[in-house]
XYZ file of C-alpha atoms in Angstrom:
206
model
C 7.471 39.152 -9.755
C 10.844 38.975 -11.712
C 10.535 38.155 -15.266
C 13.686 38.541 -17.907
C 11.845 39.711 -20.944
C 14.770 39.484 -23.342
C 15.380 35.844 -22.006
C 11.244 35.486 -22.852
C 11.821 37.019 -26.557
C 14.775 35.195 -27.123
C 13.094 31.482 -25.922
C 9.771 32.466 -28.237
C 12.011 33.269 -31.170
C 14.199 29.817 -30.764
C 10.645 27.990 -30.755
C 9.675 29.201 -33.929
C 12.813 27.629 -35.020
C 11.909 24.667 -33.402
C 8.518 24.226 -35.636
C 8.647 20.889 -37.338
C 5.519 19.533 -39.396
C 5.791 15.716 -39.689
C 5.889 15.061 -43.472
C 4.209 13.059 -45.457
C 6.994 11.204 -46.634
C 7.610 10.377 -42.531
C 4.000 8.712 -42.444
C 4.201 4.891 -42.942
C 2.761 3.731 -46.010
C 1.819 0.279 -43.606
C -1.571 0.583 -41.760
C -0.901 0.590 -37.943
C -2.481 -0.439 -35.227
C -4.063 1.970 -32.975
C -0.881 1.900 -30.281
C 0.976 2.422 -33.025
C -0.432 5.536 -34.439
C -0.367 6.964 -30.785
C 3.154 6.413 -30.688
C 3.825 8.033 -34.095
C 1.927 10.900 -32.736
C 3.239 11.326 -29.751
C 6.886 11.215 -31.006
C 6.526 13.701 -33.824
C 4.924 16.064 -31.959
C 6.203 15.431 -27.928
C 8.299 19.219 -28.936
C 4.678 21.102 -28.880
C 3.396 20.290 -26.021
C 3.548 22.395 -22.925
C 4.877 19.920 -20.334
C 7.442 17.684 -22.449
C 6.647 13.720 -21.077
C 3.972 14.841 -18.909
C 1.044 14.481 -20.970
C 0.127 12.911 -24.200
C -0.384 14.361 -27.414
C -2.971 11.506 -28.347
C -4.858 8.376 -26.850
C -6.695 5.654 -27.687
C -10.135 8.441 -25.935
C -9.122 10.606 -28.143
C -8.818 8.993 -31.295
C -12.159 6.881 -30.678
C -14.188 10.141 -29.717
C -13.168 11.720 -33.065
C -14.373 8.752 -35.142
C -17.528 8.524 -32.433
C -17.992 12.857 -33.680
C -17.178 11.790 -37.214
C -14.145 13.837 -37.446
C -12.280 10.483 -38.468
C -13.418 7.725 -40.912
C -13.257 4.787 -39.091
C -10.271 2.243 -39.340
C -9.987 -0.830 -41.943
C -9.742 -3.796 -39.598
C -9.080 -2.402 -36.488
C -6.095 -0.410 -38.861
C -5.224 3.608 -39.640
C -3.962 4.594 -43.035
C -1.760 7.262 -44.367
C -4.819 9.718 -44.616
C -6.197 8.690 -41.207
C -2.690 9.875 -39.338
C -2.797 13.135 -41.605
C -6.437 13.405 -40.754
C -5.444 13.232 -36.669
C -2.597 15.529 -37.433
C -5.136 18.052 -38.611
C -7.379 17.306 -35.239
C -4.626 18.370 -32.724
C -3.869 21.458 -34.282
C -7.696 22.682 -35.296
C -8.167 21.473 -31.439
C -6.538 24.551 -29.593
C -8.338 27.027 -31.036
C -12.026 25.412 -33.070
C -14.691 23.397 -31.012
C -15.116 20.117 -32.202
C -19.105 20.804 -34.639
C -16.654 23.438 -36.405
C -13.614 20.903 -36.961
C -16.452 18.282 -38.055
C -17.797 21.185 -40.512
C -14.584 21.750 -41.619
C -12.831 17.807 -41.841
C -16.252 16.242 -42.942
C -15.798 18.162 -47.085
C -12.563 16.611 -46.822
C -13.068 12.805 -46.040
C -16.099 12.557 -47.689
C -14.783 13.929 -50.861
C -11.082 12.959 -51.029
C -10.566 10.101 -47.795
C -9.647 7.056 -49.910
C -10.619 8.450 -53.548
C -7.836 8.146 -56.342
C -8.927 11.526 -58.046
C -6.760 14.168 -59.190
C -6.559 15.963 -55.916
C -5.376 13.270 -52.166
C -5.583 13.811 -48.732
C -1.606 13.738 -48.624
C -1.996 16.464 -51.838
C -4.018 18.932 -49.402
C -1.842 18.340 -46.537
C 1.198 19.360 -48.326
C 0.357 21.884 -49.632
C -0.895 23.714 -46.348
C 1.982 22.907 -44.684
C 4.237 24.115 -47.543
C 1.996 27.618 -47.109
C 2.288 27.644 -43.212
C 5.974 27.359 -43.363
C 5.855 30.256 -45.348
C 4.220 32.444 -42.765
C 6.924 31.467 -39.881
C 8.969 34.415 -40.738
C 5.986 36.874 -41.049
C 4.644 35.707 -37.547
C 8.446 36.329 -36.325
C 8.190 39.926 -37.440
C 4.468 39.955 -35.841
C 5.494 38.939 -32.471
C 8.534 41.334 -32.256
C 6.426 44.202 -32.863
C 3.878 43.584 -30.332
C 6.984 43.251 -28.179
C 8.478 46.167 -28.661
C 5.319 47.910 -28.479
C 4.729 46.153 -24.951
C 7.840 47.634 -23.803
C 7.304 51.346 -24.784
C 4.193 50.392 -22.188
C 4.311 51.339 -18.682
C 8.033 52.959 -18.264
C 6.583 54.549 -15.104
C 5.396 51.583 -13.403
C 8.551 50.933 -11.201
C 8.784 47.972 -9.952
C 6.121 46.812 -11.405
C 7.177 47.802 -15.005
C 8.433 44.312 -16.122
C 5.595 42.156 -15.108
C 3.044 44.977 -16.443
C 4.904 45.227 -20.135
C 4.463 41.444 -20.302
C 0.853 41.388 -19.112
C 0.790 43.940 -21.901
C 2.423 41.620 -24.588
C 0.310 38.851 -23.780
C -2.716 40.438 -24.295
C -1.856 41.735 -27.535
C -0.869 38.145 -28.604
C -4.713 36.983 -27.022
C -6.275 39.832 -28.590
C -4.264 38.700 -32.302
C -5.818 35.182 -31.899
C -9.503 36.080 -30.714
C -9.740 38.098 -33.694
C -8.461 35.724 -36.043
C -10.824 32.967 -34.006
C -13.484 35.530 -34.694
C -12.862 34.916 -38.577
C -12.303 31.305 -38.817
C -15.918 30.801 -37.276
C -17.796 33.708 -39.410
C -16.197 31.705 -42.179
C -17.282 28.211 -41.109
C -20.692 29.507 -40.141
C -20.522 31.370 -43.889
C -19.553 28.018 -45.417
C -22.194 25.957 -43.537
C -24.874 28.726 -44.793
C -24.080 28.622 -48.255
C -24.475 24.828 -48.481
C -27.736 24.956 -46.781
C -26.810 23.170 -43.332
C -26.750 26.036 -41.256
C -29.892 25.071 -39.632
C -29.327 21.708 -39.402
C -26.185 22.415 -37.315
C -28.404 24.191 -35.014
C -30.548 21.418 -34.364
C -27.622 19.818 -32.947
C-alpha cells in the first residue's frame, strides 16, 4: 500500500483553508419552504461532505425526524425561519460526533429560551458568536495536526516497506484518540449540565 504522506499533509492543510461557515447575513430573511431550505443546505455546505454530489447534506427525513426528536421547533405554515436554518446548521455539525438525546439536551436551552424571543440575547446573536470563536481556533488546530504528523513520522523508521502505511495508521490514531477524548468531555459535560438542572433521571427513563 502506497500512500504520499506529504501529498496527505498538504490536501488536509488546503481543507482547513477551505472551511467556510455560512453566515448569518447569507440566511434569507424570507421563510422557505422545506425544498428550499434543503437546497440552501445542501449548497452551503456540498464542500464538507465526503463524496461531493453523492450524498446529501439534508432531506426532507432528516429535517422531519429532528422536529419529530424535538431538536427543531416546528415550522410556521409549513415555513422555516432564519433561526430554524441556523438551528439545522447546528444539527449537522453536533451530528458527527453527539447522539441525538445529547444534541436535544443541548439545542432544547436554546429554542426554548431564545427561538423566536426579542430579548437582549437571538438565536443569530449565539450563532455568531461561536462561529466568530471557531474561526479563531483554525490556526491552532493547524499547528495541532502538524505535530501529530510529525510525530507519526519519527514512528516506525524500521518498518521497510511497510513504514509509510504504518506512520499513517499512526497519525490517524492520534487524530481518533484527540477526538474520543474531547467526545469524552462534551458528554461528562452534558451529563454534568443535565444533573445540575435536575433531569438527569428523567433522561434515563428515556
Amino acid at each position: 500500500m502506497t500512500i504520499n504522506t506529504e501529498d496527505l499533509i498538504n490536501s488536509i492543510m488546503a481543507s482547513f483553508d477551505r472551511i467556510d461557515f455560512i453566515r448569518t447575513e447569507d440566511i434569507p430573511n424570507l421563510d422557505l419552504y422545506m425544498d428550499q431550505v434543503t437546497g440552501f443546505i445542501d449548497s452551503h455546505l456540498k464542500n464538507t461532505a465526503r463524496y461531493h454530489g453523492e450524498e446529501r447534506i439534508l432531506t426532507k427525513t432528516m429535517i422531519n425526524n429532528y422536529a419529530k426528536n424535538d431538536l427543531l421547533p416546528p415550522p410556521e405554515k409549513k415555513k422555516y425561519n432564519k433561526e430554524h436554518i441556523i438551528i439545522l446548521i447546528f444539527i449537522y455539525y453536533f451530528k458527527n460526533i453527539l447522539s441525538i438525546n445529547d444534541i436535544q439536551n443541548m439545542l432544547h436551552p436554546i429554542t426554548e429560551k431564545y427561538f423566536g424571543k426579542d430579548g437582549d440575547i437571538t438565536v443569530s446573536e449565539i450563532y455568531d458568536k461561536v462561529i466568530s470563536l471557531e474561526k479563531d481556533q483554525l490556526e491552532g488546530l493547524k499547528r495541532d495536526v502538524l505535530e501529530k504528523y510529525k510525530t507519526a513520522q519519527s514512528c516506525f523508521e524500521e518498518a521497510g516497506e511497510d513504514q509509510e502505511f504504518l506512520q499513517t495508521f499512526c497519525f490517524i490514531c492520534l487524530l481518533t484518540y484527540d477526538v474520543y477524548v474531547k467526545k469524552l468531555l462534551i458528554e461528562k459535560m452534558i451529563d454534568g449540565y443535565m444533573e445540575s438542572n435536575g433531569q438527569q433521571d428523567k433522561k434515563k427513563e428515556k
